[in-house]
PDB file of C-alpha atoms in Angstrom:
ATOM      1  CA  MET A 148      86.040 133.415 114.096  1.00  0.00           C
ATOM      2  CA  ILE A 149      88.550 136.219 114.489  1.00  0.00           C
ATOM      3  CA  ARG A 150      90.395 136.445 117.797  1.00  0.00           C
ATOM      4  CA  ILE A 151      92.867 139.204 118.576  1.00  0.00           C
ATOM      5  CA  MET A 152      95.629 139.504 121.154  1.00  0.00           C
ATOM      6  CA  GLY A 153      97.458 142.787 121.774  1.00  0.00           C
ATOM      7  CA  MET A 154     100.504 143.732 123.864  1.00  0.00           C
ATOM      8  CA  THR A 155     100.499 147.309 125.158  1.00  0.00           C
ATOM      9  CA  ARG A 156     103.576 149.401 125.781  1.00  0.00           C
ATOM     10  CA  ASP A 157     103.332 148.775 129.539  1.00  0.00           C
ATOM     11  CA  HIS A 158     103.462 144.970 128.987  1.00  0.00           C
ATOM     12  CA  GLN A 159      99.762 144.316 129.420  1.00  0.00           C
ATOM     13  CA  VAL A 160      98.081 141.616 127.374  1.00  0.00           C
ATOM     14  CA  LEU A 161      94.616 142.369 126.064  1.00  0.00           C
ATOM     15  CA  THR A 162      92.375 139.878 124.259  1.00  0.00           C
ATOM     16  CA  ASP A 163      88.958 139.893 122.604  1.00  0.00           C
ATOM     17  CA  LEU A 164      89.751 143.177 120.920  1.00  0.00           C
ATOM     18  CA  PRO A 165      87.736 144.639 118.051  1.00  0.00           C
ATOM     19  CA  LEU A 166      89.543 144.600 114.737  1.00  0.00           C
ATOM     20  CA  GLU A 167      89.575 148.403 114.522  1.00  0.00           C
ATOM     21  CA  ARG A 168      91.909 148.681 117.545  1.00  0.00           C
ATOM     22  CA  VAL A 169      94.708 146.735 115.847  1.00  0.00           C
ATOM     23  CA  LYS A 170      96.009 149.883 114.153  1.00  0.00           C
ATOM     24  CA  ASP A 171      95.184 152.528 116.767  1.00  0.00           C
ATOM     25  CA  GLY A 172      98.811 152.804 117.950  1.00  0.00           C
ATOM     26  CA  GLN A 173      98.173 151.671 121.518  1.00  0.00           C
ATOM     27  CA  PHE A 174      99.755 148.260 121.007  1.00  0.00           C
ATOM     28  CA  VAL A 175     103.397 147.403 120.442  1.00  0.00           C
ATOM     29  CA  TRP A 176     102.301 144.351 118.476  1.00  0.00           C
ATOM     30  CA  THR A 177      99.158 142.310 117.892  1.00  0.00           C
ATOM     31  CA  TRP A 178      98.252 138.795 116.871  1.00  0.00           C
ATOM     32  CA  VAL A 179      95.134 138.354 114.742  1.00  0.00           C
ATOM     33  CA  ASP A 180      94.039 134.736 114.335  1.00  0.00           C
ATOM     34  CA  LEU A 181      91.478 133.896 111.647  1.00  0.00           C
ATOM     35  CA  ASN A 182      90.216 130.576 112.990  1.00  0.00           C
ATOM     36  CA  ALA A 183      87.997 128.838 110.391  1.00  0.00           C
ATOM     37  CA  PRO A 184      86.818 132.233 109.121  1.00  0.00           C
ATOM     38  CA  THR A 185      83.673 132.876 107.156  1.00  0.00           C
ATOM     39  CA  PRO A 186      83.953 134.406 103.657  1.00  0.00           C
ATOM     40  CA  GLU A 187      83.074 137.792 105.152  1.00  0.00           C
ATOM     41  CA  GLU A 188      85.834 137.465 107.763  1.00  0.00           C
ATOM     42  CA  THR A 189      88.310 136.373 105.105  1.00  0.00           C
ATOM     43  CA  GLU A 190      87.741 139.675 103.304  1.00  0.00           C
ATOM     44  CA  VAL A 191      89.654 141.549 106.052  1.00  0.00           C
ATOM     45  CA  LEU A 192      92.900 140.203 104.567  1.00  0.00           C
ATOM     46  CA  ALA A 193      92.363 142.535 101.615  1.00  0.00           C
ATOM     47  CA  SER A 194      90.056 145.258 102.940  1.00  0.00           C
ATOM     48  CA  PHE A 195      91.693 145.888 106.336  1.00  0.00           C
ATOM     49  CA  PHE A 196      95.278 144.557 106.168  1.00  0.00           C
ATOM     50  CA  HIS A 197      95.767 145.172 102.415  1.00  0.00           C
ATOM     51  CA  PHE A 198      97.943 142.095 101.935  1.00  0.00           C
ATOM     52  CA  HIS A 199      99.235 141.245  98.483  1.00  0.00           C
ATOM     53  CA  PRO A 200      96.621 139.509  96.274  1.00  0.00           C
ATOM     54  CA  LEU A 201      98.990 136.633  95.516  1.00  0.00           C
ATOM     55  CA  ALA A 202      99.432 135.890  99.220  1.00  0.00           C
ATOM     56  CA  ILE A 203      95.671 136.015  99.769  1.00  0.00           C
ATOM     57  CA  GLU A 204      95.185 133.695  96.801  1.00  0.00           C
ATOM     58  CA  ASP A 205      97.604 131.208  98.377  1.00  0.00           C
ATOM     59  CA  CYS A 206      95.517 131.290 101.573  1.00  0.00           C
ATOM     60  CA  LEU A 207      92.320 130.474  99.741  1.00  0.00           C
ATOM     61  CA  HIS A 208      93.803 127.733  97.539  1.00  0.00           C
ATOM     62  CA  VAL A 209      94.841 124.950  99.875  1.00  0.00           C
ATOM     63  CA  LEU A 210      97.400 122.173  99.328  1.00  0.00           C
ATOM     64  CA  GLN A 211     100.202 124.669  98.835  1.00  0.00           C
ATOM     65  CA  ARG A 212     103.740 123.443  99.454  1.00  0.00           C
ATOM     66  CA  PRO A 213     105.368 124.934 102.602  1.00  0.00           C
ATOM     67  CA  LYS A 214     107.102 128.103 101.480  1.00  0.00           C
ATOM     68  CA  MET A 215     108.148 131.629 102.412  1.00  0.00           C
ATOM     69  CA  ASP A 216     107.569 134.759 100.320  1.00  0.00           C
ATOM     70  CA  TYR A 217     108.805 138.279 100.972  1.00  0.00           C
ATOM     71  CA  TYR A 218     106.706 141.357 100.351  1.00  0.00           C
ATOM     72  CA  ASP A 219     107.326 145.028 101.062  1.00  0.00           C
ATOM     73  CA  ASP A 220     105.988 145.171 104.608  1.00  0.00           C
ATOM     74  CA  PHE A 221     105.498 141.534 105.645  1.00  0.00           C
ATOM     75  CA  GLN A 222     106.677 137.956 105.230  1.00  0.00           C
ATOM     76  CA  PHE A 223     104.266 135.255 104.155  1.00  0.00           C
ATOM     77  CA  LEU A 224     104.667 131.657 105.364  1.00  0.00           C
ATOM     78  CA  VAL A 225     102.734 128.581 104.294  1.00  0.00           C
ATOM     79  CA  LEU A 226     102.934 125.856 106.964  1.00  0.00           C
ATOM     80  CA  HIS A 227     101.396 122.415 107.374  1.00  0.00           C
ATOM     81  CA  ALA A 228      99.700 120.792 110.340  1.00  0.00           C
ATOM     82  CA  ILE A 229      99.000 117.047 110.362  1.00  0.00           C
ATOM     83  CA  ASP A 230      95.719 115.366 111.159  1.00  0.00           C
ATOM     84  CA  GLU A 231      96.793 112.613 113.560  1.00  0.00           C
ATOM     85  CA  LYS A 232      93.982 110.270 112.463  1.00  0.00           C
ATOM     86  CA  THR A 233      94.342 110.478 108.677  1.00  0.00           C
ATOM     87  CA  LEU A 234      97.857 112.019 108.394  1.00  0.00           C
ATOM     88  CA  ASN A 235      96.431 114.472 105.877  1.00  0.00           C
ATOM     89  CA  THR A 236      97.847 117.987 105.905  1.00  0.00           C
ATOM     90  CA  VAL A 237      96.041 121.108 107.062  1.00  0.00           C
ATOM     91  CA  GLU A 238      97.400 124.403 105.782  1.00  0.00           C
ATOM     92  CA  VAL A 239      98.301 127.237 108.167  1.00  0.00           C
ATOM     93  CA  ASP A 240      99.262 130.634 106.720  1.00  0.00           C
ATOM     94  CA  LEU A 241     101.186 133.343 108.583  1.00  0.00           C
ATOM     95  CA  PHE A 242     101.605 137.012 107.693  1.00  0.00           C
ATOM     96  CA  ILE A 243     104.504 138.364 109.761  1.00  0.00           C
ATOM     97  CA  GLY A 244     104.907 142.115 109.941  1.00  0.00           C
ATOM     98  CA  ASP A 245     106.955 144.423 112.163  1.00  0.00           C
ATOM     99  CA  ASP A 246     104.114 144.972 114.624  1.00  0.00           C
ATOM    100  CA  CYS A 247     101.508 142.362 113.686  1.00  0.00           C
ATOM    101  CA  LEU A 248     101.088 138.647 113.108  1.00  0.00           C
ATOM    102  CA  VAL A 249      98.075 137.410 111.162  1.00  0.00           C
ATOM    103  CA  SER A 250      97.415 133.649 111.138  1.00  0.00           C
ATOM    104  CA  PHE A 251      94.904 132.022 108.820  1.00  0.00           C
ATOM    105  CA  HIS A 252      93.612 128.440 108.874  1.00  0.00           C
ATOM    106  CA  GLN A 253      90.358 127.130 107.430  1.00  0.00           C
ATOM    107  CA  ARG A 254      89.597 124.690 110.258  1.00  0.00           C
ATOM    108  CA  ARG A 255      90.052 124.701 113.993  1.00  0.00           C
ATOM    109  CA  LEU A 256      93.385 123.236 115.109  1.00  0.00           C
ATOM    110  CA  ASP A 257      94.486 122.154 118.567  1.00  0.00           C
ATOM    111  CA  GLU A 258      97.998 123.272 117.654  1.00  0.00           C
ATOM    112  CA  MET A 259      96.852 126.853 117.153  1.00  0.00           C
ATOM    113  CA  ASP A 260      94.897 126.831 120.421  1.00  0.00           C
ATOM    114  CA  GLU A 261      97.987 125.547 122.195  1.00  0.00           C
ATOM    115  CA  ALA A 262     100.190 128.245 120.653  1.00  0.00           C
ATOM    116  CA  TRP A 263      97.616 130.903 121.605  1.00  0.00           C
ATOM    117  CA  SER A 264      97.582 129.706 125.223  1.00  0.00           C
ATOM    118  CA  ASN A 265     101.389 129.596 125.399  1.00  0.00           C
ATOM    119  CA  MET A 266     101.574 133.110 124.049  1.00  0.00           C
ATOM    120  CA  LEU A 267      99.177 134.369 126.707  1.00  0.00           C
ATOM    121  CA  LYS A 268     101.319 132.755 129.411  1.00  0.00           C
ATOM    122  CA  ARG A 269     104.652 134.051 128.118  1.00  0.00           C
ATOM    123  CA  ALA A 270     103.680 137.393 126.637  1.00  0.00           C
ATOM    124  CA  HIS A 271     104.944 139.220 129.745  1.00  0.00           C
ATOM    125  CA  ASP A 272     108.460 137.885 129.159  1.00  0.00           C
ATOM    126  CA  ARG A 273     110.696 140.686 127.934  1.00  0.00           C
ATOM    127  CA  LYS A 274     112.185 138.580 125.122  1.00  0.00           C
ATOM    128  CA  VAL A 275     108.722 137.652 123.888  1.00  0.00           C
ATOM    129  CA  TRP A 276     107.562 141.241 124.246  1.00  0.00           C
ATOM    130  CA  VAL A 277     110.493 142.609 122.214  1.00  0.00           C
ATOM    131  CA  HIS A 278     110.259 140.040 119.395  1.00  0.00           C
ATOM    132  CA  GLY A 279     106.436 139.906 119.474  1.00  0.00           C
ATOM    133  CA  PRO A 280     105.382 138.779 115.959  1.00  0.00           C
ATOM    134  CA  TYR A 281     108.429 136.536 115.537  1.00  0.00           C
ATOM    135  CA  SER A 282     107.891 135.017 118.998  1.00  0.00           C
ATOM    136  CA  ALA A 283     104.246 134.306 118.199  1.00  0.00           C
ATOM    137  CA  ALA A 284     105.225 132.807 114.832  1.00  0.00           C
ATOM    138  CA  TYR A 285     107.812 130.643 116.586  1.00  0.00           C
ATOM    139  CA  MET A 286     105.189 129.334 119.007  1.00  0.00           C
ATOM    140  CA  VAL A 287     102.854 128.484 116.130  1.00  0.00           C
ATOM    141  CA  ILE A 288     105.550 126.607 114.178  1.00  0.00           C
ATOM    142  CA  ASP A 289     106.857 124.914 117.324  1.00  0.00           C
ATOM    143  CA  SER A 290     103.362 123.700 118.207  1.00  0.00           C
ATOM    144  CA  LEU A 291     102.827 122.361 114.679  1.00  0.00           C
ATOM    145  CA  VAL A 292     106.129 120.473 114.746  1.00  0.00           C
ATOM    146  CA  ASP A 293     105.566 119.091 118.255  1.00  0.00           C
ATOM    147  CA  HIS A 294     102.367 117.446 117.011  1.00  0.00           C
ATOM    148  CA  TYR A 295     104.368 115.625 114.309  1.00  0.00           C
ATOM    149  CA  PHE A 296     106.126 113.484 116.927  1.00  0.00           C
ATOM    150  CA  PRO A 297     103.073 111.468 118.135  1.00  0.00           C
ATOM    151  CA  CYS A 298     102.342 110.477 114.518  1.00  0.00           C
ATOM    152  CA  VAL A 299     105.875 109.148 114.052  1.00  0.00           C
ATOM    153  CA  TYR A 300     105.948 107.462 117.470  1.00  0.00           C
ATOM    154  CA  THR A 301     102.683 105.657 116.700  1.00  0.00           C
ATOM    155  CA  ILE A 302     104.170 104.172 113.529  1.00  0.00           C
ATOM    156  CA  GLU A 303     107.330 103.148 115.375  1.00  0.00           C
ATOM    157  CA  ASP A 304     105.240 101.340 117.998  1.00  0.00           C
ATOM    158  CA  GLU A 305     103.383  99.498 115.245  1.00  0.00           C
ATOM    159  CA  LEU A 306     106.710  98.539 113.671  1.00  0.00           C
ATOM    160  CA  ASP A 307     107.908  97.093 116.976  1.00  0.00           C
ATOM    161  CA  GLU A 308     104.710  95.041 117.243  1.00  0.00           C
ATOM    162  CA  LEU A 309     105.017  93.918 113.642  1.00  0.00           C
ATOM    163  CA  GLU A 310     108.505  92.517 114.224  1.00  0.00           C
ATOM    164  CA  GLY A 311     107.083  90.109 116.797  1.00  0.00           C
ATOM    165  CA  LYS A 312     104.313  88.784 114.560  1.00  0.00           C
ATOM    166  CA  GLY A 313     106.535  86.808 112.189  1.00  0.00           C
ATOM    167  CA  SER A 314     105.187  83.412 113.263  1.00  0.00           C
ATOM    168  CA  SER A 315     101.660  84.301 114.381  1.00  0.00           C
ATOM    169  CA  GLU A 316     100.198  85.737 111.172  1.00  0.00           C
ATOM    170  CA  SER A 317     100.299  84.837 107.508  1.00  0.00           C
ATOM    171  CA  VAL A 318     102.845  86.429 105.228  1.00  0.00           C
ATOM    172  CA  GLU A 319     100.068  88.080 103.214  1.00  0.00           C
ATOM    173  CA  GLN A 320      98.703  89.859 106.308  1.00  0.00           C
ATOM    174  CA  LEU A 321     102.172  90.939 107.381  1.00  0.00           C
ATOM    175  CA  MET A 322     102.980  92.263 103.920  1.00  0.00           C
ATOM    176  CA  ASN A 323      99.743  94.273 103.860  1.00  0.00           C
ATOM    177  CA  GLN A 324     100.629  95.836 107.204  1.00  0.00           C
ATOM    178  CA  VAL A 325     104.143  96.670 106.004  1.00  0.00           C
ATOM    179  CA  PHE A 326     102.867  98.385 102.864  1.00  0.00           C
ATOM    180  CA  ASP A 327     100.293 100.303 104.933  1.00  0.00           C
ATOM    181  CA  LEU A 328     103.061 101.567 107.222  1.00  0.00           C
ATOM    182  CA  ARG A 329     105.215 102.552 104.246  1.00  0.00           C
ATOM    183  CA  SER A 330     102.290 104.487 102.770  1.00  0.00           C
ATOM    184  CA  ARG A 331     101.764 106.376 106.026  1.00  0.00           C
ATOM    185  CA  LEU A 332     105.477 107.096 106.329  1.00  0.00           C
ATOM    186  CA  LEU A 333     105.432 108.493 102.814  1.00  0.00           C
ATOM    187  CA  LYS A 334     102.590 110.838 103.813  1.00  0.00           C
ATOM    188  CA  LEU A 335     104.591 112.073 106.781  1.00  0.00           C
ATOM    189  CA  ARG A 336     107.709 112.451 104.676  1.00  0.00           C
ATOM    190  CA  ARG A 337     105.849 114.622 102.162  1.00  0.00           C
ATOM    191  CA  THR A 338     104.946 116.977 105.006  1.00  0.00           C
ATOM    192  CA  ILE A 339     108.030 116.966 107.215  1.00  0.00           C
ATOM    193  CA  VAL A 340     110.761 117.236 104.568  1.00  0.00           C
ATOM    194  CA  PRO A 341     109.299 120.409 102.939  1.00  0.00           C
ATOM    195  CA  MET A 342     108.855 121.898 106.424  1.00  0.00           C
ATOM    196  CA  ARG A 343     112.494 121.100 107.172  1.00  0.00           C
ATOM    197  CA  ASP A 344     113.595 122.784 103.965  1.00  0.00           C
ATOM    198  CA  LEU A 345     111.457 125.804 104.826  1.00  0.00           C
ATOM    199  CA  MET A 346     113.059 126.143 108.262  1.00  0.00           C
ATOM    200  CA  TYR A 347     116.496 125.894 106.662  1.00  0.00           C
ATOM    201  CA  ARG A 348     115.570 128.745 104.351  1.00  0.00           C
ATOM    202  CA  ILE A 349     114.280 130.818 107.274  1.00  0.00           C
ATOM    203  CA  LEU A 350     117.498 130.262 109.227  1.00  0.00           C
ATOM    204  CA  ASN A 351     119.568 131.418 106.272  1.00  0.00           C
ATOM    205  CA  SER A 352     117.331 134.397 105.584  1.00  0.00           C
ATOM    206  CA  GLN A 353     118.684 137.866 106.253  1.00  0.00           C
ATOM    207  CA  HIS A 354     115.348 138.812 107.808  1.00  0.00           C
ATOM    208  CA  VAL A 355     115.954 136.472 110.744  1.00  0.00           C
ATOM    209  CA  GLN A 356     119.713 136.073 110.670  1.00  0.00           C
ATOM    210  CA  GLY A 357     120.299 139.609 111.856  1.00  0.00           C
ATOM    211  CA  ASP A 358     118.641 138.913 115.217  1.00  0.00           C
ATOM    212  CA  LYS A 359     120.297 136.119 117.178  1.00  0.00           C
ATOM    213  CA  GLU A 360     117.492 135.576 119.688  1.00  0.00           C
ATOM    214  CA  PRO A 361     114.687 134.544 117.278  1.00  0.00           C
ATOM    215  CA  ARG A 362     117.175 132.639 115.137  1.00  0.00           C
ATOM    216  CA  ALA A 363     118.150 130.429 118.100  1.00  0.00           C
ATOM    217  CA  TYR A 364     114.522 129.429 118.610  1.00  0.00           C
ATOM    218  CA  TYR A 365     114.002 128.701 114.927  1.00  0.00           C
ATOM    219  CA  ALA A 366     117.209 126.639 114.926  1.00  0.00           C
ATOM    220  CA  ASP A 367     115.672 124.502 117.682  1.00  0.00           C
ATOM    221  CA  ILE A 368     112.642 123.804 115.470  1.00  0.00           C
ATOM    222  CA  TYR A 369     114.974 122.925 112.598  1.00  0.00           C
ATOM    223  CA  ASP A 370     116.741 120.404 114.853  1.00  0.00           C
ATOM    224  CA  HIS A 371     113.396 118.813 115.680  1.00  0.00           C
ATOM    225  CA  LEU A 372     112.545 118.520 111.988  1.00  0.00           C
ATOM    226  CA  LEU A 373     115.949 116.980 111.276  1.00  0.00           C
ATOM    227  CA  LYS A 374     115.299 114.401 113.990  1.00  0.00           C
ATOM    228  CA  LEU A 375     111.870 113.642 112.547  1.00  0.00           C
ATOM    229  CA  SER A 376     113.324 113.259 109.062  1.00  0.00           C
ATOM    230  CA  GLU A 377     115.953 110.832 110.326  1.00  0.00           C
ATOM    231  CA  MET A 378     113.325 108.835 112.229  1.00  0.00           C
ATOM    232  CA  ILE A 379     111.158 108.559 109.118  1.00  0.00           C
ATOM    233  CA  GLU A 380     114.081 107.439 106.956  1.00  0.00           C
ATOM    234  CA  ALA A 381     115.091 104.872 109.582  1.00  0.00           C
ATOM    235  CA  ASP A 382     111.511 103.581 109.751  1.00  0.00           C
ATOM    236  CA  ARG A 383     111.321 103.350 105.958  1.00  0.00           C
ATOM    237  CA  GLU A 384     114.537 101.311 105.920  1.00  0.00           C
ATOM    238  CA  MET A 385     113.109  99.048 108.622  1.00  0.00           C
ATOM    239  CA  THR A 386     109.921  98.477 106.629  1.00  0.00           C
ATOM    240  CA  ALA A 387     112.048  97.725 103.565  1.00  0.00           C
ATOM    241  CA  ASP A 388     114.015  95.142 105.587  1.00  0.00           C
ATOM    242  CA  LEU A 389     110.792  93.616 106.900  1.00  0.00           C
ATOM    243  CA  ARG A 390     109.375  93.494 103.382  1.00  0.00           C
ATOM    244  CA  ASP A 391     112.486  91.721 102.077  1.00  0.00           C
ATOM    245  CA  SER A 392     112.425  89.316 105.025  1.00  0.00           C
ATOM    246  CA  TYR A 393     108.794  88.419 104.429  1.00  0.00           C
ATOM    247  CA  ILE A 394     109.434  87.945 100.710  1.00  0.00           C
ATOM    248  CA  SER A 395     112.379  85.636 101.499  1.00  0.00           C
ATOM    249  CA  LEU A 396     110.296  83.764 104.071  1.00  0.00           C
ATOM    250  CA  ASN A 397     107.497  83.301 101.563  1.00  0.00           C
ATOM    251  CA  SER A 398     109.971  82.103  98.926  1.00  0.00           C
ATOM    252  CA  ASN A 399     111.476  79.576 101.352  1.00  0.00           C
ATOM    253  CA  ARG A 400     108.021  78.267 102.213  1.00  0.00           C
ATOM    254  CA  MET A 401     107.182  77.923  98.543  1.00  0.00           C
ATOM    255  CA  ASN A 402     110.488  76.145  97.920  1.00  0.00           C
ATOM    256  CA  GLY A 403     109.673  73.712 100.736  1.00  0.00           C
ATOM    257  CA  ILE A 404     106.248  73.025  99.281  1.00  0.00           C
ATOM    258  CA  MET A 405     107.680  72.507  95.800  1.00  0.00           C
ATOM    259  CA  LYS A 406     110.337  70.164  97.201  1.00  0.00           C
ATOM    260  CA  THR A 407     107.705  68.072  98.969  1.00  0.00           C
ATOM    261  CA  LEU A 408     105.557  67.876  95.843  1.00  0.00           C
ATOM    262  CA  THR A 409     108.615  66.967  93.759  1.00  0.00           C
ATOM    263  CA  VAL A 410     109.561  64.128  96.111  1.00  0.00           C
ATOM    264  CA  ILE A 411     106.015  62.748  96.077  1.00  0.00           C
ATOM    265  CA  THR A 412     105.852  62.975  92.280  1.00  0.00           C
ATOM    266  CA  THR A 413     109.258  61.338  91.892  1.00  0.00           C
ATOM    267  CA  VAL A 414     108.338  58.447  94.183  1.00  0.00           C
ATOM    268  CA  PHE A 415     105.129  57.722  92.300  1.00  0.00           C
ATOM    269  CA  MET A 416     106.604  58.020  88.794  1.00  0.00           C
ATOM    270  CA  PRO A 417     108.147  54.470  88.642  1.00  0.00           C
ATOM    271  CA  LEU A 418     105.119  53.055  90.453  1.00  0.00           C
ATOM    272  CA  THR A 419     102.859  54.620  87.862  1.00  0.00           C
ATOM    273  CA  LEU A 420     105.086  53.158  85.135  1.00  0.00           C
ATOM    274  CA  ILE A 421     104.766  49.623  86.541  1.00  0.00           C
ATOM    275  CA  ALA A 422     100.994  49.998  87.021  1.00  0.00           C
ATOM    276  CA  GLY A 423     100.715  51.304  83.470  1.00  0.00           C
ATOM    277  CA  ILE A 424     102.630  48.388  81.969  1.00  0.00           C
ATOM    278  CA  TYR A 425     100.563  45.745  83.702  1.00  0.00           C
ATOM    279  CA  GLY A 426      97.363  47.610  83.051  1.00  0.00           C
ATOM    280  CA  MET A 427      97.603  47.316  79.246  1.00  0.00           C
ATOM    281  CA  ASN A 428      95.740  43.926  79.219  1.00  0.00           C
ATOM    282  CA  PHE A 429      97.573  42.335  76.273  1.00  0.00           C
ATOM    283  CA  VAL A 430      96.797  38.632  75.685  1.00  0.00           C
ATOM    284  CA  ASN A 431     100.397  37.474  75.535  1.00  0.00           C
ATOM    285  CA  MET A 432     101.630  38.732  78.937  1.00  0.00           C
ATOM    286  CA  PRO A 433     103.062  35.736  80.882  1.00  0.00           C
ATOM    287  CA  GLU A 434     102.889  37.497  84.251  1.00  0.00           C
ATOM    288  CA  LEU A 435      99.093  37.845  84.001  1.00  0.00           C
ATOM    289  CA  ALA A 436      98.667  34.070  84.334  1.00  0.00           C
ATOM    290  CA  TRP A 437     101.101  33.746  87.268  1.00  0.00           C
ATOM    291  CA  LYS A 438      99.405  32.856  90.531  1.00  0.00           C
ATOM    292  CA  TYR A 439     101.556  35.197  92.631  1.00  0.00           C
ATOM    293  CA  GLY A 440     102.028  37.915  89.993  1.00  0.00           C
ATOM    294  CA  TYR A 441      99.788  40.479  91.677  1.00  0.00           C
ATOM    295  CA  PHE A 442     101.528  40.127  95.054  1.00  0.00           C
ATOM    296  CA  ALA A 443     104.936  40.217  93.423  1.00  0.00           C
ATOM    297  CA  VAL A 444     104.188  43.464  91.565  1.00  0.00           C
ATOM    298  CA  ILE A 445     102.692  45.080  94.703  1.00  0.00           C
ATOM    299  CA  GLY A 446     105.732  44.001  96.698  1.00  0.00           C
ATOM    300  CA  LEU A 447     108.068  45.346  94.019  1.00  0.00           C
ATOM    301  CA  MET A 448     106.240  48.677  93.993  1.00  0.00           C
ATOM    302  CA  ALA A 449     106.322  48.934  97.806  1.00  0.00           C
ATOM    303  CA  ALA A 450     110.005  48.061  97.943  1.00  0.00           C
ATOM    304  CA  LEU A 451     110.852  50.509  95.177  1.00  0.00           C
ATOM    305  CA  GLY A 452     108.867  53.308  96.836  1.00  0.00           C
ATOM    306  CA  GLY A 453     110.416  52.621 100.260  1.00  0.00           C
ATOM    307  CA  TRP A 454     113.929  52.534  98.790  1.00  0.00           C
ATOM    308  CA  MET A 455     113.414  55.879  97.019  1.00  0.00           C
ATOM    309  CA  ILE A 456     112.057  57.530 100.184  1.00  0.00           C
ATOM    310  CA  LEU A 457     115.037  56.220 102.160  1.00  0.00           C
ATOM    311  CA  TRP A 458     117.466  57.421  99.506  1.00  0.00           C
ATOM    312  CA  PHE A 459     115.895  60.910  99.394  1.00  0.00           C
ATOM    313  CA  SER A 460     116.014  61.065 103.189  1.00  0.00           C
ATOM    314  CA  LYS A 461     119.741  60.265 103.247  1.00  0.00           C
ATOM    315  CA  ARG A 462     120.366  63.040 100.722  1.00  0.00           C
ATOM    316  CA  GLY A 463     118.570  65.536 102.980  1.00  0.00           C
ATOM    317  CA  TRP A 464     115.553  66.240 100.803  1.00  0.00           C
ATOM    318  CA  PHE A 465     113.209  66.165 103.790  1.00  0.00           C
ATOM    319  CA  LYS A 466     115.154  68.718 105.902  1.00  0.00           C
TER     320      LYS A 466
END
């Protein structure tokens, strides 16, 4: 689907325009959104707008890293949206010209619909009207970045819940949850950090630096990305601390189990020795003919075992 928004010279906003009217000179600027376009609709990038083949190739080959390229009459941006369910990235491409913004994305995105609605509401504002394509690009990027926050907040909520599960679940389950959270944080980091670097490059670009008004808005997005980056790093450190705590807890439990088994083994070692000696059944063993020999050996073994348990207890082996 191709949807088109145009701002006339008398500050009127027109939508649902045919593609041919984009270049008829009536509009101060236009926004053309290729929303999950068909192959035939994708052809307008080359046949109607005459964009550079390399930029068009980047649109068609997804999984590009966020970047910005300069061409003679437009700037090309590769941005990333995040699927909140899978945390996979969805590519959004922007062609920013002096009087036109062309956005391209191969699937429908709520972020783009939100940016489109915000642009319709604010298009009458003089600042938006003057900086048309840059204002529309700002709203697209701002909407993409705003949808990063719920993904990070969800992980933080899960981390808070995980901290309270130390005694209610097994260490193996807790460790699996920690590694799952670290994997999801890594996915977010791979998206947010390149976007942050891209915004830093835009802010230091001469194309935007010369105009203070758009630059202030882009600086606000950069601040949001910095905050997101810091939140992700803090969450990764927290998961690392939880992982180390669970490993230490598991080691302490194993040490306690080994100590218990060692005490039991140590107590039974001399008893096994005595039982082994009197179980050899030699003919010349005087104690075998003694009337009270059995009871004496059992008593000796009980006394020896009780004394060893008492001695280990005094030394703190059972704490």
